[in-house]
Coordinates of C-alpha atoms and ligand atoms in Angstrom, one line a residue:
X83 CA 110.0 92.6 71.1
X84 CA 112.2 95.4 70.4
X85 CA 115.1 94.9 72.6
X86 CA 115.5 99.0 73.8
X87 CA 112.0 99.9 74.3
X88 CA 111.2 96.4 76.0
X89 CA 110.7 96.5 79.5
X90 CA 113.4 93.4 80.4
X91 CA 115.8 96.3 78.6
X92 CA 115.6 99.7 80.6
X93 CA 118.4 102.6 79.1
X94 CA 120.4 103.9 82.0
X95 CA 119.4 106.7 80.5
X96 CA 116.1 106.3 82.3
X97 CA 118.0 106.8 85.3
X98 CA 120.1 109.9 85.0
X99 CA 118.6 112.1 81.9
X100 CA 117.5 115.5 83.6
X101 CA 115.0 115.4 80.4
X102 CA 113.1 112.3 81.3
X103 CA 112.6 113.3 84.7
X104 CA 111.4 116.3 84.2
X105 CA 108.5 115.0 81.8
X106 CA 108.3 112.0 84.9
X107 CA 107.1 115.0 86.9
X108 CA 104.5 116.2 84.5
X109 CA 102.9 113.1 83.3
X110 CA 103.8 110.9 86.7
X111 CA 103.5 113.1 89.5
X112 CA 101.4 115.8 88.8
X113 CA 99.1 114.2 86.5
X114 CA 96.7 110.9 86.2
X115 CA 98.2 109.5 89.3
X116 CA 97.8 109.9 93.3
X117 CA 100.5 110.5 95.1
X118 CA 101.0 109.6 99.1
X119 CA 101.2 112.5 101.4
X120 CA 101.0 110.5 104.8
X121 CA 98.8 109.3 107.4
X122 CA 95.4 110.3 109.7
X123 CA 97.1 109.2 112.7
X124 CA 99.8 112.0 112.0
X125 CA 97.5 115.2 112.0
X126 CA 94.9 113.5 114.3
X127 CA 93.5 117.1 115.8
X128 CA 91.9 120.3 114.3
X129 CA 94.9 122.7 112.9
X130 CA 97.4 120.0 112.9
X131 CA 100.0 119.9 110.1
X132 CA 102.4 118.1 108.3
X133 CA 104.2 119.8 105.4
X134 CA 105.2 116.9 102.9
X135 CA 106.3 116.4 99.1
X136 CA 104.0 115.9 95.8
X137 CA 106.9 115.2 93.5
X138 CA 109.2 118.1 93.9
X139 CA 106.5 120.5 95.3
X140 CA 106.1 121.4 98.7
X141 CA 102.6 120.5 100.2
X142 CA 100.9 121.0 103.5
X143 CA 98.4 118.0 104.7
X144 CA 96.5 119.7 107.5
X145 CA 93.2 118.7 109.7
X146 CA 91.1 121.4 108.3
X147 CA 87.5 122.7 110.3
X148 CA 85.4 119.6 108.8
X149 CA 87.4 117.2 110.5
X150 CA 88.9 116.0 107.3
X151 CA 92.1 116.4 105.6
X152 CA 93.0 119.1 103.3
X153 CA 96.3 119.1 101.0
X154 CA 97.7 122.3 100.2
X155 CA 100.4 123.7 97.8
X156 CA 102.7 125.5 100.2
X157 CA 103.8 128.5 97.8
X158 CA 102.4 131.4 98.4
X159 CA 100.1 133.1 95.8
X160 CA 101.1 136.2 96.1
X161 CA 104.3 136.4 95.0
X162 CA 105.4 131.9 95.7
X163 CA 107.0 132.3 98.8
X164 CA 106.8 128.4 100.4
X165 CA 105.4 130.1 103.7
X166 CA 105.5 126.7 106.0
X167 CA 109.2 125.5 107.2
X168 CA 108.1 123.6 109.9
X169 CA 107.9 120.1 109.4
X170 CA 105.2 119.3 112.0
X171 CA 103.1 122.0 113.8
X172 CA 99.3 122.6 115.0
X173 CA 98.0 125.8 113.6
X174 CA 94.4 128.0 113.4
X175 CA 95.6 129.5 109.9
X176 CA 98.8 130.2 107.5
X177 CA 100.6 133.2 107.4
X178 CA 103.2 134.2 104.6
X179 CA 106.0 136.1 106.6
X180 CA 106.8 137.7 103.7
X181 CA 103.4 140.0 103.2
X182 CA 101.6 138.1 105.6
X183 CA 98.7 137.0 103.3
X184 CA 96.5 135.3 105.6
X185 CA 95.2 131.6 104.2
X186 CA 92.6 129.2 106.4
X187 CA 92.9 125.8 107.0
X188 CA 91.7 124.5 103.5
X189 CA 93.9 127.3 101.6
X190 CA 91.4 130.1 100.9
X191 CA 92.9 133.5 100.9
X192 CA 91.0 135.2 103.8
X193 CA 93.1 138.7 104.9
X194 CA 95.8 140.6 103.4
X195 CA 97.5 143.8 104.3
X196 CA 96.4 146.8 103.0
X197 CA 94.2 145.7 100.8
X198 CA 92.3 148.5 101.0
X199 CA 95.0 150.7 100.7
X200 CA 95.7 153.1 103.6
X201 CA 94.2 156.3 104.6
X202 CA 96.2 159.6 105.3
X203 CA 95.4 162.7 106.6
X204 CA 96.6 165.9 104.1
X205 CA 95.4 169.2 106.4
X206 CA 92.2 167.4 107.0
X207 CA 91.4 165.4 104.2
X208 CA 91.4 161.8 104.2
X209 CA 92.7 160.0 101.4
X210 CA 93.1 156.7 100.4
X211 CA 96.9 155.4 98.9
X212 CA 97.4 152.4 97.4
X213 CA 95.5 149.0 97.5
X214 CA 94.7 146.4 95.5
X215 CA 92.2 146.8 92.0
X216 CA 88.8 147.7 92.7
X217 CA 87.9 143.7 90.8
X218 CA 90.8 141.8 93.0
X219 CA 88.7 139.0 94.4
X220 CA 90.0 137.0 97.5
X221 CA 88.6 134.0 96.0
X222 CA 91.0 134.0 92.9
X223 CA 93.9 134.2 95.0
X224 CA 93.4 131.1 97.3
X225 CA 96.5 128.4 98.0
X226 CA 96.6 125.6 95.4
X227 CA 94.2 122.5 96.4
X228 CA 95.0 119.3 95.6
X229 CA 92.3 116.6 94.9
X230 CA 92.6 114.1 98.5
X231 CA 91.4 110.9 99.1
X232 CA 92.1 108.9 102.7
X233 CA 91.8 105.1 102.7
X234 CA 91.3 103.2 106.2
X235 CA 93.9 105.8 107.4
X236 CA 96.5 106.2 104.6
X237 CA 96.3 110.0 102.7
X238 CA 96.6 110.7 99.0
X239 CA 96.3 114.0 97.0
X240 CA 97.2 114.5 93.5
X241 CA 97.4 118.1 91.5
X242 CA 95.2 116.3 88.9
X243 CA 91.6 116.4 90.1
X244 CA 90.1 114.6 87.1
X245 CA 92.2 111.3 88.2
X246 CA 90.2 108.3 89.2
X247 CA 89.1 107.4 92.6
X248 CA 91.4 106.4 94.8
X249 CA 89.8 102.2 95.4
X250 CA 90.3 102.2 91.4
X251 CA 93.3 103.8 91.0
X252 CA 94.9 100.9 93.8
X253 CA 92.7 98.4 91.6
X254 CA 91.0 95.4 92.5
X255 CA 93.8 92.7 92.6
X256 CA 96.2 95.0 94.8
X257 CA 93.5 96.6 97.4
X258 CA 92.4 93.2 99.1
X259 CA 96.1 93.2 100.1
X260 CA 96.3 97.1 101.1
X261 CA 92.7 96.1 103.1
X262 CA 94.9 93.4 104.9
X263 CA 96.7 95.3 106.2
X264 CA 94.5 98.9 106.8
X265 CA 91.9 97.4 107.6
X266 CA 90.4 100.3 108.8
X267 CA 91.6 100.0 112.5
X268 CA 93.1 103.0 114.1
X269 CA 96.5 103.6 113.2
X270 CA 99.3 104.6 115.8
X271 CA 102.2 107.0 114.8
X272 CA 105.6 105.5 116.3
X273 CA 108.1 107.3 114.6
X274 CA 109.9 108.2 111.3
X275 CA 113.5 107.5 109.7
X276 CA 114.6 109.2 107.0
X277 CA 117.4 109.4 104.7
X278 CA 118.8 110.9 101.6
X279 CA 119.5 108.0 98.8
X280 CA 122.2 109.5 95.6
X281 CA 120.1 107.1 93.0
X282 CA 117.0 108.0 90.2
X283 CA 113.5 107.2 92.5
X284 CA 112.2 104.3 90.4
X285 CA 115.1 102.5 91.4
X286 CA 113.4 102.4 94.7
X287 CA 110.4 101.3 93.8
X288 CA 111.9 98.6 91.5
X289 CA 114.2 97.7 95.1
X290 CA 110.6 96.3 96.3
X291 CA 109.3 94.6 93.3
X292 CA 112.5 92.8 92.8
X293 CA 112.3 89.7 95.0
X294 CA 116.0 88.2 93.2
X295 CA 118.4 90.2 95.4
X296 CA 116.8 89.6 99.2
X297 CA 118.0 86.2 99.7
X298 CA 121.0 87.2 97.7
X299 CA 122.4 90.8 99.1
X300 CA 121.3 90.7 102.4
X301 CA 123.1 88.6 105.0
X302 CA 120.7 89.4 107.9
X303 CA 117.8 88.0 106.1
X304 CA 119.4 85.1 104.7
X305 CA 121.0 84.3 108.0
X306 CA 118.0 84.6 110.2
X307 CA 115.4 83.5 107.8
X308 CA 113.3 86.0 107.1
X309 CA 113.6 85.8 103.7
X310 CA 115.0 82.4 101.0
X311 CA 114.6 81.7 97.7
X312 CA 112.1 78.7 98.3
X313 CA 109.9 80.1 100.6
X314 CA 105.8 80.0 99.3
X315 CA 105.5 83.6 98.0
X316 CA 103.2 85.1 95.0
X317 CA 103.7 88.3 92.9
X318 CA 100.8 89.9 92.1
X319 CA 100.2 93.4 89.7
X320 CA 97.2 95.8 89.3
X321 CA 95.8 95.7 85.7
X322 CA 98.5 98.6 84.9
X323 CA 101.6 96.5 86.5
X324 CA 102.5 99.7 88.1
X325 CA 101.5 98.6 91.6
X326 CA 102.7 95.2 92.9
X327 CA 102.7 93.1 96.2
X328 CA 105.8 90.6 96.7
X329 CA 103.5 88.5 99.2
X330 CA 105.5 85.9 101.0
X331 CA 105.7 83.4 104.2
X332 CA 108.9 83.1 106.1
X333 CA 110.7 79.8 106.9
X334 CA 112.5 78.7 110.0
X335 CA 115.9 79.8 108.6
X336 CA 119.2 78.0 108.9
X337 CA 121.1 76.2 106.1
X338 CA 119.7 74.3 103.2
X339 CA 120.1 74.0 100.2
X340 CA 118.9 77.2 99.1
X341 CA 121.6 78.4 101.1
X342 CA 124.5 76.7 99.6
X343 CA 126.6 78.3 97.7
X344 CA 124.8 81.5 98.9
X345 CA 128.0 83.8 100.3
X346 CA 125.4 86.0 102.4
X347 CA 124.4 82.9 104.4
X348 CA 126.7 82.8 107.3
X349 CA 126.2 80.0 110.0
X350 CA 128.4 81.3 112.5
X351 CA 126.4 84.6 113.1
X352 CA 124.3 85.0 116.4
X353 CA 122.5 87.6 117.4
X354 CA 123.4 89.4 120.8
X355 CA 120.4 90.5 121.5
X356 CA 117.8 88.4 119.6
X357 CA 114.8 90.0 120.7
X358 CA 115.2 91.9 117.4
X359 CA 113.5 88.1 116.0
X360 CA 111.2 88.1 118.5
X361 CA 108.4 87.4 116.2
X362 CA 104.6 87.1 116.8
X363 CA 102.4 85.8 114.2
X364 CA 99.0 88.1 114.1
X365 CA 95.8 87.0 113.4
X366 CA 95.4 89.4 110.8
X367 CA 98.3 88.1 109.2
X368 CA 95.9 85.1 107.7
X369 CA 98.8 83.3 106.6
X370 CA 101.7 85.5 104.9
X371 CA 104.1 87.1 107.3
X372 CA 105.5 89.6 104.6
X373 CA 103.9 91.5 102.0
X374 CA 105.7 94.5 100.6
X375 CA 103.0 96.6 98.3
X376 CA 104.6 99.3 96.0
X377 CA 101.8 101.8 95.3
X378 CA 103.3 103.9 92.1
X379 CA 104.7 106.1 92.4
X380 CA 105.5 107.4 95.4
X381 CA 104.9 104.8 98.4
X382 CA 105.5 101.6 99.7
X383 CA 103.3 99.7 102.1
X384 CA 105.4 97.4 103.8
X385 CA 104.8 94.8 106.7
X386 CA 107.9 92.8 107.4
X387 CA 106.9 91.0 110.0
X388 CA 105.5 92.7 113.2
X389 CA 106.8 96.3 111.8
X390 CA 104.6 98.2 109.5
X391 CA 105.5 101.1 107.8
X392 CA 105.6 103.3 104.9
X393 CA 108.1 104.5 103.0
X394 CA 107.7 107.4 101.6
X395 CA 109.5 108.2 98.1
X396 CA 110.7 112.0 97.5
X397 CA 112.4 112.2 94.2
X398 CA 115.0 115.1 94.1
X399 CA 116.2 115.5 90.5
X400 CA 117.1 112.4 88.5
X401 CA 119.8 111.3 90.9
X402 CA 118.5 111.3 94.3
X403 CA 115.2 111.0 96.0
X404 CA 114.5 111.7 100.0
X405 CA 113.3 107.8 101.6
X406 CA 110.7 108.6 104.6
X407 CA 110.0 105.8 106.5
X408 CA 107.0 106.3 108.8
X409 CA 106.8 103.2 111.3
X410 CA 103.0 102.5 112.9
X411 CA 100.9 100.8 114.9
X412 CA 97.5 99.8 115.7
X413 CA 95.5 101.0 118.2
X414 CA 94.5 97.9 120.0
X415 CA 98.1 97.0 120.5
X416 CA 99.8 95.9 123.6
X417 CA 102.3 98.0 124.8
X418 CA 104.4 94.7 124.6
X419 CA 103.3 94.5 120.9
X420 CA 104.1 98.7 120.3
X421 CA 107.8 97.5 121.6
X422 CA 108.0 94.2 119.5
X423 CA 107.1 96.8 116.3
X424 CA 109.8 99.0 117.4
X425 CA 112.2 96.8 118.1
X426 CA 111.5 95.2 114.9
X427 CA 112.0 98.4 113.0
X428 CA 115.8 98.2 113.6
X429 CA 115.7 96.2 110.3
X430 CA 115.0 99.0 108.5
X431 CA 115.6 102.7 107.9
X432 CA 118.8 104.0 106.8
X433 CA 121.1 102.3 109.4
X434 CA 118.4 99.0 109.4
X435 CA 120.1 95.8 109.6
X436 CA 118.4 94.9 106.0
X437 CA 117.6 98.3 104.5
X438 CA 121.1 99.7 105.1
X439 CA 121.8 97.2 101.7
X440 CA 119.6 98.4 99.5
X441 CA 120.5 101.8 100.1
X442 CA 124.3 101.2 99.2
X443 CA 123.3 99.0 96.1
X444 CA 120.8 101.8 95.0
X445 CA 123.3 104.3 95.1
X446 CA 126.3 102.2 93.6
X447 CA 123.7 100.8 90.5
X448 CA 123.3 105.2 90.1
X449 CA 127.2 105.2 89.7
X450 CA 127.2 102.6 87.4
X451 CA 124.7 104.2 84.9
X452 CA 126.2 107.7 84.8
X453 CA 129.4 105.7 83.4
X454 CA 127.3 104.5 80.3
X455 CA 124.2 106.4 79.8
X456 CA 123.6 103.9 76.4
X457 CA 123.7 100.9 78.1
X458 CA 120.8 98.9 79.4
X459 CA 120.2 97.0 82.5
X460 CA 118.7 93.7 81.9
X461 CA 115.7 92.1 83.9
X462 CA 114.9 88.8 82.3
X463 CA 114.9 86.5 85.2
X464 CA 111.9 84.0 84.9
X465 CA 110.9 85.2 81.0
X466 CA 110.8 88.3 79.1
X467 CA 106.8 88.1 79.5
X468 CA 105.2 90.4 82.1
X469 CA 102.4 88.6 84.8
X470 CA 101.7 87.1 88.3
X471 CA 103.6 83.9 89.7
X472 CA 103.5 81.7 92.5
X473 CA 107.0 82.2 93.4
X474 CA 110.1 84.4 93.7
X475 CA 112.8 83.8 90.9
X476 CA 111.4 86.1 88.7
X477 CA 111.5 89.8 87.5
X478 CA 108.2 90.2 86.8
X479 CA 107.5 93.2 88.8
X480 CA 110.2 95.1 87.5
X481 CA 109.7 94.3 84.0
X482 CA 105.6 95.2 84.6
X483 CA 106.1 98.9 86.3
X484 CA 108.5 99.6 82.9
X485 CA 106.1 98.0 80.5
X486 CA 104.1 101.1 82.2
X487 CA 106.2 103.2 82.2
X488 CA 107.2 103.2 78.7
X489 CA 103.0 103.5 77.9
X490 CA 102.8 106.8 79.9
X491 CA 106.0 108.4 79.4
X492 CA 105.3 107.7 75.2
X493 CA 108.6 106.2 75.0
Ligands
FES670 FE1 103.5 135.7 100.4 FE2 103.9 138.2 99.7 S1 104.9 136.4 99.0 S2 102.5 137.5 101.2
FE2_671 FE1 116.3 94.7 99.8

């Protein structure tokens, strides 16, 4: 195996050339692949938008007049203005405030100004100045659609509408565990965190296939037991090892002798206010109470626990990407259950008592590439080989979504 193009050896150069991730946008995001753009349960009613990302470009997700969902690019066609600054809104159509071009619900150009031109009166003579061509046809100057696809509740577009469906695109050994999951009960929105993270975007998604660091770098987890090196867990890739679910079962926490040695185990920290632990398995759990699905390249599905979420991954130039989490529920929750997930959520997000970590160690592993851009980071833990185990010391994941990357990106 060639040591620089293997995927246990990844250039920091993957990480910080402006060149790379520009031709990431082109062949990643805006082609061959589905991007998330959010949930149902966030534009439940006719009109109701959200205006989200696709890579770098600006997209409305809006409720259109079938009762489905359309994705839109927000830049105008007239002249690319991106029309929609509101994050959230309810609407009956889009208007550019620059010309006011007038779009409907699923992005068909349906007015514009003085399209006609406009009639004057010279000493009784009406004539007609200005106005678009005779041949300009409303229908060639619609809003960029995107291809959509909703799953049990979850909302993908891609620019690319030759890409595969959506069920084969997840793939058949990673959608039983997305069905787990969304299993087609109706979803509850409870609220979003979001933060700005100064590292390259994959770094994210190699964050949640990398299941080394979590009984390692975080001392909440390690001190409360969420999360050791021994506990039963299984890694498990699509065909394309570019999605992967880190499918584990908590332990009962406290010392062992996983935790020797371990500097973020700390025996003398208590909890205040424990109800932050108050954990309740859930029949649909069937077993595993964590399983953290990376869905390349843009999301991650992640149920820690009683808190759900997705997290949504903006990338912003090679060093920093926008991190949206969006926390839900189910519908047939208890309102004692909707406050468990909440509570619960104050694990993660930007100032979470876990996620906080990851967001420091992403940014300081950006700093450390930028200082040697023909170095390589190495990610050999458990073999240089790339497949599924029954357990956690491994890099597997990791080593998979760059075994991918490397085939798509032709490097
Ligand atoms: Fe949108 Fe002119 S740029 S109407
Ligand atoms: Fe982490």
């Amino acid at each position: 195996m060639n040591t620089t193009a293997s995927p246990s050896r990844v250039p920091y150069s993957t990480y910080t050339d402006p060149e790379i991730y520009r031709e990431e946008l082109e062949k990643i995001f805006y082609r061959d692949h589905w991007c998330y753009v959010g949930l149902e349960a966030e534009v439940p009613n006719l009109g109701d938008f959200k205006t989200t990302f696709v890579g770098e470009r600006s997209v409305i997700m809006v409720r259109n007049k079938t009762g489905g969902i359309s994705v839109i690019e927000n830049h105008c066609a007239h002249r690319g203005v991106r029309f929609c600054q509101k994050s959230h809104g309810q609407t009956k159509d889009f208007v550019c405030p620059y010309h006011q071009w007038n779009y409907d619900l699923e992005g068909n150009l349906i007015g514009l100004p003085f399209r006609r031109g406009v009639k004057v009166n010279e000493g009784g003579t009406i004539k007609i100045q200005g106005g678009q061509p005779a041949d300009f046809k409303m229908e060639d100057h619609g809003l960029t659609k995107l291809r959509v696809e909703t799953y049990n509740g979850l909302v993908f577009a891609s620019f690319d509408h030759s890409v595969e469906s959506l069920q084969d695109y997840i793939g058949p050994k990673v959608l039983p565990w997305v069905n787990r999951v969304f299993d087609g009960r109706k979803l509850t929105l409870l609220g979003y965190s979001r933060q700005r993270i100064p590292g390259n975007w994959k770094l994210m998604q190699e964050n949640i296939k990398d299941p080394y660091h979590p009984g390692l770098l975080h001392t909440w987890f390690v001190t409360f037991g969420l999360w050791r090196a021994d506990q039963k867990s299984q890694m498990v890739m699509d065909e394309h090892y570019r999605h992967a679910v880190m499918i584990s079962r908590r332990n009962e926490g406290g010392a062992g002798s996983v935790t020797q040695g371990v500097t973020s185990f700390k025996a003398d920290m208590h909890l205040q206010d424990d109800r932050v632990l108050d954990v309740v398995p859930e029949a649909w759990w069937k077993g595993p109470s964590v399983t953290m699905m990376t869905l390349f390249p843009s999301v991650i599905l992640q149920q820690q626990v009683n808190s759900v979420s997705t997290r949504h991954i903006v990338p912003r130039g090679p060093n920093e990407f926008d991190f949206v989490w969006t926390h839900f529920g189910f519908e047939d929750d208890s309102e004692e259950m909707t406050r468990r997930r909440l509570r619960q959520a104050n694990l993660f997000g930007p100032a979470g008592y876990v996620s906080a970590d990851d967001g420091e160690v992403i940014e300081m592993s950006q700093q450390g590439f930028t200082q040697h851009p023909d170095y390589q980071t190495i990610a050999e833990l458990g073999g240089r080989e790339v497949g599924d185990t029954d357990h956690m010391v491994t890099e597997t994941l990791i080593r998979g979504m760059h075994a991918y990357w490397g085939k798509v990106m032709g490097r």
